[in-house]
Amino acid sequence: MKITCAKDRLNHAVQTVQKAVAAKATLPILSGIYLSAQDNKLELQATDYEIGISCTIDAEVDIPGQIVLSGRYFQELVKRLPGESVEISSSGEDRTIKITAGSSQFNLLSLPAEEFPVLKSLFDKTTGINSLTIKDNVLRDLIKRTVFACATEESRPIFTGALLELTEQDVRMVATNTHRLALKKSLTENTNSSNALKIVIPSKVLNELARLLSSELPVDISICWEKNKVAFNFEDVYLESRLIEGQYPDYNRVIPPDFGTIATINTALFMDAVERVSLMAKDGEYNVIKFQFNPNEVIITSNNPDIGKAYESVPVTTEGTDITIAFNAKYVTDILKNIGSSELYFSLNTPLSPASIKPTNDDNYTYIITPVRTN
Amino acid sequence: MKITCAKDRLNHAVQTVQKAVAAKATLPILSGIYLSAQDNKLELQATDYEIGISCTIDAEVDIPGQIVLSGRYFQELVKRLPGESVEISSSGEDRTIKITAGSSQFNLLSLPAEEFPVLKSLFDKTTGINSLTIKDNVLRDLIKRTVFACATEESRPIFTGALLELTEQDVRMVATNTHRLALKKSLTENTNSSNALKIVIPSKVLNELARLLSSELPVDISICWEKNKVAFNFEDVYLESRLIEGQYPDYNRVIPPDFGTIATINTALFMDAVERVSLMAKDGEYNVIKFQFNPNEVIITSNNPDIGKAYESVPVTTEGTDITIAFNAKYVTDILKNIGSSELYFSLNTPLSPASIKPTNDDNYTYIITPVRTN
């Protein structure tokens, strides 16, 4: 192999695929980045078998070929190379790859390219495959508004991922750890789906995908999936992920159809008060804080015998009956950080039934939170 | 106790003293911040017996008194309080302290104030005490240019601190871990010292002191010391530290009087090249990289059988004999990050004798580095 390419493009490609490089590689080859050069293109790939990412850039290809370089050292090196362009060539004699830029010259040991599990694009399959097209800003929003609600502990794997579902009216994402649930819908007319979509994608992959969806102008994302896999294709990137198997629970049953109390609250004031009150609850077993909804204010309190007591009052407009209820403070602050709206509705029924927090300006975003029983 | 003060000033005082709050307190009282109110002043103190910091701010004192609050919770709370002013009062009935700001109200458990080891200012002593006055920017510069060269491991405690010394011509700071040494002098005419100064201050304390010396306009710092202690006084802050006992070695013997080779190098180009070459040395036992000084270039190379080889060429102007020498890469990059000059002199004698790196624009700053023997 012998190629020349722009340093900035190479750095972009390396940064794009590097999150798929296995951190603790059970197989040494998975700690590498695969480079394949042909037809004036250089493709970089990395995979840890959960997530696989490929990025293709323009290159001047003098001699086509495939090599694998240590992900860690190649990434660190490319980031720091001087000048505008980089030349990469294999010697053929030994296992080293020569990387030249300006007056810098490096010989990196390579890994055996024939051992690398090269990604095969799902989009190239002709049978048993389903597909959908969606705008990147829509997908990014679905992810960012929900993925934080996934479970972090692995005891029930299905909840470590988020559900991506296509209904007749919308495309939606749902995440829950069974104590709280986030649902975001996007009304879609333009989705061009060949089949039903109901898949559970690991939260780690979704976070990585959201990071890569950073184009300034909206671009189309093609999604295609089969039984155990989903793949995303946009610009110069191909990303595939294993799916989490199992039956996702019926989340519609969790969402109360109506509420006896609805409070309208300023998000920033509420957020600050909840964060201060939760300081005095931090070491408590469940980080529990109490909310007393009155017609014109919500009184937020906590009491930790080892630290002290907190009392806050935030102005609200409450319709319906007064109610006192307790929540895990973290589950409240999580949604306040992600709600993206200056005002919210906090809707409740009884001290022991699920409540809802919604932005006032987006009826397609719902967050359900289960209260904590207190004495 | 009952006081009212400006929230921003209180936050400033808490942030100033909080680095002296014991992280892992052997004595529970040392995890607290001591507040003392009298004569329209509120003084905050914290100490872990190595470092002690006090900060005094204006306050409206209704009832004088002393209390101790948990450093951790008080700090987190004050940072987040709403509004402009804060009221702090003790109830007298129980151990809780009421903190009120806007519509926020907190009752923090207090610690027994009578157990707190209240700092007694060295400046109040009348006998056995020495003092010196220095500008804050001068002291900050002395610290920043040297303290990184201290030893981090504790096997020889004297090297975990830096020497502050007053000579007839200058005030100077020296730090070494025995493999490299940094010396920065500041010519002083205005120091008003009553006695010889030669003390070793823990690097941790110096780093904290440099952080606090951030005033925009130069201010005077009073320094005073006795056998085991040094204290610094500036603006509203009093900081005291234990001294490291023992004989600091004669660093003048380490500095070569002259050199056979002197290379003039662009700092930024040299830094980038050294960092890239050290990538291929990282996992090596000593992170060793080689420098070959020729009349017009320095060739920098490394070779790690597990990673690869690096080769860089940086233009230099070398006077004297050509020389090839090896150094621990970290000891070279450390000085390049702190040198504060766009050009430097790299001065050498033989492959096994100490070399010097100096800024071209500051004859009062010297860095000595011991080479590594290679085959």
XYZ file of C-alpha atoms in Angstrom:
750
model
C 0.000 0.000 0.000
C 1.091 3.552 -0.726
C -1.171 6.591 -0.390
C -1.089 10.347 0.149
C -3.965 12.230 1.752
C -4.827 15.493 3.495
C -3.824 15.418 7.160
C -7.033 17.051 8.359
C -9.188 14.500 6.527
C -7.117 11.626 7.895
C -7.436 13.034 11.394
C -11.205 13.351 10.907
C -11.418 9.713 9.814
C -9.286 8.467 12.713
C -11.297 10.444 15.278
C -14.522 9.137 13.715
C -13.655 5.440 13.947
C -11.584 5.512 17.133
C -14.499 5.068 19.560
C -15.051 1.645 18.008
C -11.495 0.533 18.726
C -11.727 -2.075 21.479
C -10.432 -0.570 24.739
C -9.670 -3.864 26.376
C -9.184 -6.105 23.394
C -9.790 -9.782 23.992
C -8.524 -10.186 20.432
C -5.392 -8.051 19.809
C -6.490 -7.309 16.222
C -9.525 -5.383 17.581
C -7.166 -2.829 19.150
C -6.224 -1.802 15.608
C -7.558 0.543 12.934
C -7.949 -1.111 9.516
C -6.923 0.963 6.483
C -7.950 -0.062 2.993
C -6.819 1.912 -0.068
C -8.247 1.599 -3.586
C -9.865 3.708 -6.349
C -8.534 6.982 -4.877
C -10.309 6.315 -1.581
C -8.920 5.430 1.829
C -11.324 3.638 4.155
C -10.689 3.368 7.900
C -12.512 0.807 10.029
C -12.630 -0.156 13.685
C -14.870 -2.576 15.535
C -15.204 -4.172 18.939
C -18.048 -6.457 17.728
C -20.631 -4.340 19.581
C -20.089 -1.241 17.470
C -18.331 -0.968 14.116
C -17.482 2.319 12.388
C -16.072 3.006 8.942
C -15.064 6.357 7.472
C -13.970 6.884 3.861
C -11.917 9.837 2.654
C -10.277 10.937 -0.601
C -6.687 9.846 -1.109
C -4.128 9.606 -3.862
C -3.635 5.837 -4.088
C -0.335 4.848 -5.698
C -0.438 1.222 -4.564
C -3.744 -0.207 -3.264
C -3.668 -2.432 -0.203
C -4.835 -3.141 3.326
C -3.039 -2.647 6.634
C -3.928 -2.555 10.344
C -2.233 -0.109 12.738
C -2.424 0.174 16.519
C -5.488 2.359 17.164
C -3.910 4.027 20.153
C -0.602 5.078 18.599
C -1.945 5.850 15.123
C -4.586 8.142 16.619
C -2.136 9.975 18.891
C 0.322 10.383 16.038
C -2.076 11.625 13.342
C -3.448 14.248 15.750
C 0.048 15.709 16.152
C 1.479 15.428 12.624
C 2.829 18.651 11.086
C 1.997 20.093 7.660
C -0.882 19.596 5.256
C -0.473 16.108 3.825
C 0.518 12.639 4.984
C 2.051 9.734 3.121
C 1.443 6.176 4.328
C 3.265 3.244 2.793
C 4.016 -0.374 3.641
C 7.532 -1.575 3.031
C 6.677 -5.104 1.962
C 9.872 -6.305 3.661
C 8.998 -6.087 7.338
C 5.836 -5.475 9.345
C 6.366 -1.724 9.655
C 4.342 1.001 7.970
C 6.040 4.254 7.069
C 4.131 7.472 7.871
C 5.686 10.682 6.565
C 4.560 14.297 7.028
C 6.864 17.278 6.553
C 10.194 16.378 8.154
C 8.555 13.797 10.432
C 8.953 10.126 9.679
C 7.466 7.253 11.659
C 7.647 3.500 11.250
C 4.702 1.943 13.052
C 4.474 -1.803 13.587
C 1.405 -3.201 11.826
C -1.008 -5.941 12.862
C -1.905 -8.778 10.446
C -4.578 -7.246 8.164
C -5.936 -10.664 7.180
C -7.097 -11.198 10.767
C -9.244 -8.037 10.880
C -13.030 -8.738 10.834
C -13.788 -6.386 7.939
C -17.243 -4.765 8.175
C -19.648 -5.787 5.419
C -22.177 -3.025 4.810
C -25.752 -4.072 5.563
C -26.753 -1.732 2.737
C -25.118 -4.089 0.239
C -27.439 -6.959 1.202
C -30.251 -7.652 -1.188
C -32.559 -9.826 0.906
C -33.984 -9.838 4.427
C -33.146 -6.216 4.920
C -35.293 -3.209 5.951
C -34.517 0.451 5.549
C -35.591 3.943 6.540
C -34.365 7.482 5.823
C -34.380 10.204 8.474
C -32.810 13.665 8.926
C -29.758 13.777 11.183
C -31.142 16.545 13.404
C -34.283 14.480 14.005
C -32.307 11.388 14.978
C -29.932 13.388 17.154
C -32.878 14.925 18.988
C -34.535 11.515 19.524
C -31.310 10.248 21.054
C -30.429 13.256 23.207
C -33.894 13.572 24.734
C -34.138 9.929 25.784
C -30.867 8.006 26.045
C -29.962 9.419 29.491
C -32.956 7.499 30.898
C -31.449 4.076 30.054
C -30.351 1.745 32.832
C -26.642 1.784 33.551
C -26.404 -1.486 35.432
C -26.474 -4.605 33.312
C -28.815 -6.767 35.380
C -31.610 -6.443 32.804
C -29.850 -5.892 29.465
C -32.965 -4.765 27.574
C -33.011 -1.514 29.604
C -29.399 -0.654 28.783
C -30.625 0.228 25.297
C -33.252 2.543 23.842
C -36.139 1.450 21.648
C -36.300 2.933 18.148
C -39.777 2.441 16.749
C -41.599 3.493 13.603
C -45.381 3.851 13.896
C -47.844 5.033 11.260
C -47.646 8.610 12.519
C -44.144 9.003 13.820
C -40.684 7.712 14.522
C -39.970 7.545 18.254
C -37.367 6.626 20.785
C -38.059 5.288 24.282
C -35.660 4.701 27.154
C -36.325 3.536 30.695
C -34.616 2.034 33.707
C -38.069 1.007 35.096
C -38.054 3.943 37.583
C -38.323 6.656 34.940
C -39.047 6.700 31.243
C -38.367 9.158 28.428
C -40.355 9.121 25.183
C -39.651 11.416 22.248
C -41.639 11.297 18.999
C -40.981 12.964 15.685
C -43.850 13.241 13.246
C -42.584 12.023 9.910
C -44.096 12.096 6.478
C -40.960 11.506 4.521
C -39.740 8.300 6.060
C -39.366 5.782 3.347
C -39.568 2.556 5.287
C -39.954 -0.830 3.747
C -40.983 -2.560 6.957
C -41.881 -2.323 10.640
C -39.113 -0.940 12.845
C -38.907 -1.886 16.504
C -35.332 -2.382 17.638
C -33.372 -1.841 20.849
C -29.960 -0.177 20.342
C -27.297 -0.095 23.085
C -27.124 3.343 24.763
C -23.336 3.398 24.304
C -23.780 3.176 20.533
C -26.478 5.856 20.517
C -24.258 8.262 22.444
C -21.468 7.668 19.960
C -23.848 8.115 17.022
C -25.142 11.416 18.441
C -21.534 12.606 18.773
C -20.909 11.889 15.078
C -24.148 13.580 13.953
C -22.671 17.046 14.156
C -23.034 18.373 10.615
C -24.154 21.989 10.469
C -26.536 21.465 7.561
C -29.202 18.748 7.885
C -28.219 15.570 6.044
C -30.097 12.369 5.343
C -29.312 9.313 7.390
C -30.082 5.925 5.947
C -30.902 3.297 8.523
C -31.114 -0.373 7.705
C -31.589 -3.341 9.972
C -31.933 -7.061 10.143
C -32.609 -9.435 13.017
C -29.502 -8.732 15.129
C -27.987 -5.634 13.602
C -28.666 -2.033 12.682
C -26.569 0.181 10.431
C -26.480 3.944 9.850
C -25.057 5.615 6.768
C -24.441 9.361 6.454
C -21.866 11.471 4.663
C -18.568 9.536 4.754
C -19.550 7.413 7.756
C -20.965 3.898 8.105
C -21.816 2.771 11.663
C -23.238 -0.582 12.644
C -24.312 -1.970 15.987
C -25.549 -5.211 17.416
C -29.131 -5.040 18.690
C -30.192 -5.944 22.217
C -32.406 -9.017 22.082
C -35.559 -9.478 24.096
C -39.079 -8.097 24.378
C -39.248 -4.364 25.140
C -42.096 -3.780 27.635
C -45.292 -1.993 26.619
C -44.333 1.539 27.619
C -47.759 2.951 26.709
C -49.187 1.290 29.804
C -46.807 3.335 31.969
C -48.021 6.703 30.690
C -51.052 7.958 32.682
C -53.908 9.096 30.394
C -54.776 12.095 32.582
C -53.714 13.938 35.727
C -55.485 15.516 38.712
C -52.812 18.175 39.265
C -50.876 20.135 36.655
C -48.222 22.684 37.701
C -46.554 25.096 35.262
C -42.986 25.917 36.383
C -39.981 27.934 35.204
C -37.344 25.324 34.336
C -34.249 27.279 35.450
C -35.651 28.317 38.858
C -36.908 24.787 39.470
C -33.614 23.230 38.422
C -31.534 25.449 40.739
C -33.823 24.823 43.696
C -33.935 21.053 43.144
C -30.122 20.928 42.875
C -29.677 22.845 46.132
C -32.200 20.725 47.989
C -30.628 17.529 46.660
C -27.307 18.603 48.234
C -28.846 17.779 51.612
C -30.047 14.428 50.308
C -26.927 13.224 48.524
C -25.817 10.687 51.066
C -29.330 9.443 51.748
C -30.010 5.943 50.579
C -32.264 7.018 47.714
C -31.440 10.730 47.406
C -35.094 11.468 48.146
C -36.535 14.986 48.119
C -40.118 16.081 48.779
C -42.335 18.313 46.639
C -45.411 20.007 48.083
C -47.511 21.492 45.268
C -49.709 24.391 46.400
C -51.700 26.705 44.111
C -48.926 29.323 43.823
C -45.728 27.624 44.911
C -44.003 24.302 45.096
C -42.119 23.769 48.365
C -39.131 21.478 47.941
C -37.534 19.968 51.036
C -35.049 17.366 52.142
C -33.814 16.115 55.453
C -30.628 14.163 55.998
C -29.893 13.580 59.704
C -26.137 13.498 58.968
C -26.014 16.754 56.993
C -29.014 18.975 57.580
C -32.308 20.177 56.146
C -33.203 22.147 53.025
C -36.258 24.243 52.197
C -36.957 25.959 48.863
C -40.001 27.664 47.453
C -40.471 28.097 43.702
C -43.441 30.019 42.224
C -45.777 27.857 40.107
C -49.269 27.929 38.695
C -51.003 24.778 39.869
C -54.340 23.593 38.544
C -56.117 20.818 40.411
C -55.673 19.403 43.877
C -52.710 20.102 46.180
C -50.356 17.159 46.536
C -47.206 16.219 48.455
C -44.963 13.661 46.746
C -41.337 12.461 46.916
C -38.906 11.617 44.127
C -35.326 10.514 43.662
C -33.703 13.918 43.061
C -31.454 12.605 40.294
C -34.413 11.457 38.204
C -35.824 14.988 38.385
C -32.578 16.838 37.585
C -31.842 14.453 34.672
C -34.931 15.580 32.767
C -34.467 19.257 33.690
C -31.023 19.170 32.082
C -32.404 17.683 28.868
C -35.830 19.281 28.546
C -34.726 22.147 26.268
C -37.621 24.403 27.247
C -37.827 27.432 29.562
C -41.142 26.244 31.044
C -42.460 22.813 31.947
C -45.602 21.015 33.049
C -45.263 18.825 36.136
C -48.404 16.631 36.146
C -49.428 14.372 39.024
C -52.201 12.163 40.351
C -51.534 10.634 43.779
C -48.411 10.432 45.996
C -47.879 6.841 44.852
C -48.717 7.003 41.148
C -46.416 7.973 38.259
C -46.050 11.661 37.418
C -45.079 13.348 34.158
C -42.698 16.178 33.297
C -43.103 17.745 29.843
C -41.871 20.871 28.099
C -44.690 23.394 27.558
C -43.633 23.823 23.932
C -43.360 20.203 22.744
C -46.241 17.786 23.049
C -44.117 15.006 21.527
C -41.761 14.728 24.488
C -42.832 12.981 27.700
C -40.933 11.969 30.796
C -42.562 9.665 33.349
C -41.187 9.367 36.852
C -42.199 6.991 39.629
C -42.495 8.518 43.107
C -40.761 7.182 46.200
C -42.858 6.056 49.153
C -42.009 8.001 52.335
C -43.451 8.028 55.844
C -23.684 33.974 65.756
C -25.755 35.952 63.288
C -24.332 37.660 60.200
C -25.325 38.905 56.760
C -22.825 39.160 53.909
C -22.579 39.407 50.121
C -22.964 36.000 48.482
C -20.129 36.578 45.993
C -17.686 37.514 48.766
C -18.705 34.501 50.833
C -18.241 32.259 47.802
C -14.802 33.811 47.196
C -13.813 33.117 50.822
C -15.075 29.530 50.725
C -13.279 28.793 47.432
C -10.104 30.355 48.856
C -9.922 28.225 51.995
C -11.436 25.017 50.651
C -8.168 23.522 49.347
C -6.988 23.405 52.974
C -9.985 21.341 54.078
C -8.656 17.874 54.847
C -9.810 15.474 52.133
C -9.428 12.353 54.215
C -9.742 13.732 57.703
C -8.117 11.707 60.425
C -9.773 14.208 62.777
C -13.406 14.913 61.768
C -13.083 18.581 62.763
C -10.501 19.088 59.984
C -13.177 18.324 57.392
C -14.875 21.545 58.442
C -14.615 25.243 57.617
C -14.344 27.486 60.686
C -16.312 30.763 60.601
C -15.603 33.516 63.092
C -17.673 36.723 63.143
C -16.767 39.936 64.965
C -16.202 43.660 64.336
C -18.085 43.578 61.016
C -15.719 40.937 59.649
C -16.294 37.275 58.871
C -13.181 35.117 58.859
C -13.141 31.639 57.302
C -10.411 29.123 58.093
C -9.487 25.610 57.053
C -6.443 23.517 57.839
C -5.181 19.978 57.396
C -2.066 20.700 59.534
C 0.120 20.774 56.389
C -1.522 23.849 54.916
C -3.785 26.343 56.642
C -5.709 29.113 54.867
C -7.750 31.981 56.246
C -9.822 34.521 54.300
C -11.546 37.549 55.862
C -14.470 39.393 54.273
C -16.816 42.229 55.255
C -20.053 41.215 56.964
C -22.826 42.772 58.961
C -22.352 41.091 62.327
C -25.489 41.132 64.492
C -24.273 38.547 66.984
C -20.548 37.658 67.047
C -19.564 34.018 67.386
C -17.705 30.995 66.004
C -19.056 27.944 64.197
C -17.668 25.076 62.096
C -19.560 23.726 59.073
C -18.873 20.685 56.892
C -16.432 21.933 54.235
C -17.929 19.757 51.563
C -21.590 20.698 51.961
C -21.045 24.344 52.850
C -18.897 24.825 49.757
C -21.379 23.103 47.412
C -24.250 25.063 48.884
C -22.691 28.551 48.838
C -21.706 28.052 45.184
C -25.358 27.484 44.269
C -27.191 29.985 46.509
C -29.565 32.427 44.765
C -29.672 36.208 45.166
C -27.155 38.766 46.354
C -26.862 38.277 50.091
C -26.728 35.434 52.592
C -27.699 35.290 56.236
C -26.016 32.791 58.558
C -27.215 32.250 62.109
C -26.859 29.669 64.842
C -29.979 28.712 66.737
C -28.434 28.222 70.125
C -30.886 25.396 70.762
C -29.548 22.613 68.588
C -26.386 22.020 66.567
C -27.835 23.344 63.302
C -26.853 26.553 61.534
C -29.484 28.361 59.476
C -28.379 29.665 56.074
C -30.899 31.839 54.245
C -30.700 33.400 50.781
C -33.739 34.563 48.832
C -36.438 31.918 49.302
C -33.846 29.221 50.077
C -33.379 28.088 53.634
C -30.928 25.468 54.846
C -30.169 24.059 58.276
C -26.674 22.601 58.221
C -25.393 20.468 61.082
C -22.369 22.115 62.699
C -19.200 20.628 64.142
C -17.960 21.612 67.637
C -16.153 24.942 67.086
C -14.103 24.578 70.267
C -12.314 21.573 68.719
C -11.081 23.491 65.672
C -7.312 24.188 65.711
C -7.641 27.918 65.055
C -4.739 29.372 63.043
C -2.583 31.870 64.947
C -0.991 34.303 62.512
C 2.803 34.143 62.492
C 2.707 37.879 61.777
C 1.385 38.494 65.286
C 4.467 36.967 66.879
C 6.969 39.415 68.266
C 10.080 37.258 68.699
C 11.984 34.633 66.723
C 10.313 35.646 63.501
C 11.734 36.720 60.108
C 9.966 38.537 57.334
C 10.225 39.593 53.709
C 8.031 41.507 51.253
C 7.738 40.501 47.578
C 5.418 41.305 44.667
C 2.817 38.632 43.886
C 3.737 38.378 40.190
C 7.372 37.754 41.156
C 6.451 34.979 43.594
C 3.994 33.430 41.132
C 6.691 33.361 38.462
C 9.228 31.770 40.828
C 6.725 29.029 41.633
C 5.429 28.361 38.107
C 8.876 28.108 36.549
C 10.223 25.619 39.070
C 7.645 23.661 41.058
C 6.938 21.144 38.247
C 10.509 19.855 38.709
C 9.849 18.594 42.264
C 9.821 14.872 43.012
C 6.383 13.314 43.179
C 7.299 10.161 45.046
C 7.855 10.531 48.759
C 10.970 8.392 49.190
C 13.162 11.474 49.770
C 10.835 14.092 51.279
C 13.222 17.044 50.803
C 12.728 16.800 47.011
C 8.924 16.965 47.235
C 9.326 20.644 48.078
C 11.021 23.630 46.459
C 13.723 25.759 48.060
C 12.950 29.450 48.547
C 16.170 31.328 49.141
C 17.158 34.952 49.573
C 20.690 35.864 48.538
C 22.333 39.267 48.503
C 21.400 39.816 44.859
C 18.160 37.961 44.380
C 15.316 35.876 45.682
C 15.234 32.440 44.042
C 13.399 29.180 43.920
C 14.943 25.786 43.172
C 13.243 22.436 42.570
C 14.727 19.081 41.649
C 13.937 15.394 41.667
C 17.711 14.628 41.313
C 17.313 13.869 37.558
C 16.462 17.439 36.565
C 16.587 20.779 38.294
C 14.862 24.127 37.737
C 16.259 27.386 39.111
C 14.546 30.752 38.752
C 15.971 33.972 40.195
C 14.407 37.377 40.559
C 16.700 40.335 41.126
C 15.302 42.270 44.036
C 16.199 45.596 45.473
C 13.055 46.183 47.428
C 12.954 43.108 49.574
C 12.843 44.141 53.132
C 14.192 41.062 54.869
C 15.190 40.896 58.463
C 17.118 37.668 58.159
C 18.478 34.889 55.973
C 15.826 32.922 54.098
C 16.449 29.306 53.076
C 13.336 27.185 53.467
C 11.817 24.191 51.671
C 8.055 24.490 51.036
C 5.896 21.503 49.975
C 5.090 21.615 46.235
C 1.389 21.037 46.998
C 1.306 24.253 49.037
C 3.187 26.193 46.356
C 0.731 25.087 43.679
C -2.161 26.188 45.854
C -0.453 29.503 46.611
C 0.138 30.156 42.893
C -3.565 29.494 42.258
C -4.530 32.126 44.840
C -2.057 34.710 43.481
C -4.330 35.757 40.666
C -4.875 39.456 41.280
C -4.788 41.569 38.137
C -2.815 44.382 39.692
C 0.497 43.589 41.429
C 0.097 43.409 45.184
C 2.617 43.022 47.980
C 2.976 39.679 49.661
C 4.375 39.551 53.147
C 6.233 36.369 53.940
C 7.270 35.418 57.427
C 8.845 32.258 58.726
C 10.182 30.503 61.769
C 11.866 27.126 62.224
C 9.056 24.853 60.993
C 6.563 27.178 59.389
C 6.138 29.791 56.692
C 3.205 32.180 56.271
C 2.059 34.382 53.388
C -0.211 37.397 53.757
C -1.806 39.226 50.821
C -5.109 41.045 50.345
C -7.722 39.206 52.435
C -5.775 35.930 52.572
C -3.454 34.389 55.161
C -1.808 31.089 54.184
C 0.579 29.082 56.314
C 2.470 25.884 55.626
C 4.712 23.504 57.457
C 8.274 23.433 56.121
C 10.073 20.315 54.950
C 12.947 19.602 57.291
C 16.398 18.506 56.165
C 19.425 19.811 54.320
C 18.725 20.933 50.737
C 21.678 19.833 48.564
C 24.091 22.356 47.063
C 22.407 22.882 43.703
C 25.158 25.194 42.450
C 27.431 22.162 42.054
C 24.942 20.662 39.595
C 25.041 23.613 37.192
C 27.901 23.285 34.680
C 29.987 26.498 34.426
C 30.352 26.242 30.632
C 29.345 24.141 27.636
C 31.048 22.786 24.510
C 27.903 22.863 22.379
C 25.131 25.478 22.344
C 22.124 25.070 20.043
C 19.523 27.807 19.488
C 16.082 26.297 18.783
C 12.511 27.441 18.120
C 10.552 26.295 21.179
C 7.258 25.434 19.431
C 8.829 23.387 16.615
C 11.057 21.581 19.092
C 8.166 20.878 21.455
C 5.945 19.390 18.717
C 8.753 17.200 17.401
C 9.741 15.949 20.862
C 6.108 15.125 21.682
C 5.664 13.128 18.478
C 8.906 11.230 18.958
C 8.045 10.477 22.572
C 4.839 8.769 21.380
C 7.028 5.917 20.136
C 8.845 5.793 23.466
C 5.927 5.943 25.869
C 5.893 2.320 26.883
C 9.656 2.095 27.098
C 11.063 1.707 30.567
C 12.495 5.217 30.728
C 10.706 6.940 27.845
C 14.109 7.605 26.291
C 14.567 9.609 23.101
C 17.788 10.500 21.273
C 19.006 13.921 20.136
C 21.703 14.283 17.492
C 22.883 17.905 17.347
C 24.395 18.855 13.978
C 25.352 22.385 12.853
C 21.973 23.101 11.211
C 19.535 20.552 12.586
C 18.794 18.418 15.593
C 17.632 14.924 14.669
C 15.311 13.441 17.278
C 14.657 9.698 17.231
C 13.116 6.908 19.277
C 12.764 3.193 18.841
C 10.323 1.004 20.723
C 10.345 -2.595 19.454
C 6.669 -2.974 20.446
C 5.395 0.154 18.707
C 7.758 1.476 16.081
C 10.368 4.102 15.268
C 10.233 7.876 15.061
C 12.478 10.352 13.223
C 12.195 14.135 13.343
C 14.452 16.920 12.143
C 14.222 20.424 13.591
C 16.322 23.353 12.274
C 18.790 24.757 14.814
C 21.884 26.922 14.932
C 24.528 24.917 16.758
C 27.834 26.373 17.916
C 30.507 23.972 19.063
C 30.995 20.258 18.554
C 28.341 17.848 17.261
C 26.929 15.584 19.941
C 24.462 12.691 20.250
C 22.747 12.378 23.619
C 19.627 10.727 25.099
C 17.092 12.086 27.616
C 13.910 11.036 29.316
C 11.370 12.689 26.988
C 9.155 13.841 29.856
C 11.966 15.847 31.427
C 12.424 17.689 28.125
C 8.720 18.379 27.459
C 8.202 19.558 31.068
C 10.566 22.494 30.604
C 9.297 23.286 27.086
C 5.782 23.718 28.496
C 7.016 26.125 31.188
C 9.802 28.024 29.479
C 7.646 30.956 28.355
C 9.971 31.941 25.511
C 9.736 31.427 21.750
C 13.415 30.488 21.478
C 15.708 28.512 23.729
C 19.334 27.570 24.203
C 20.072 23.844 24.577
C 23.635 23.638 25.944
C 25.629 20.426 26.244
C 29.054 19.026 27.034
C 29.342 15.232 26.671
C 26.757 12.444 26.188
C 27.017 11.613 29.901
C 27.201 15.052 31.522
C 24.319 17.345 32.517
C 22.876 19.662 29.877
C 21.037 22.952 30.244
C 17.886 24.366 28.653
C 17.331 28.114 29.012
C 15.071 30.725 27.430
C 17.018 33.082 25.134
C 15.349 36.075 26.778
C 15.851 35.335 30.488
C 19.272 34.733 31.942
C 17.754 34.192 35.391
C 16.043 30.932 34.483
C 18.012 27.676 34.187
C 16.936 24.076 33.758
C 19.473 21.283 34.168
C 18.767 17.804 32.856
C 20.786 14.621 33.316
C 21.189 12.470 30.200
C 20.361 8.763 30.021
C 23.102 6.283 29.142
C 22.257 4.259 26.017
C 24.148 1.673 23.974
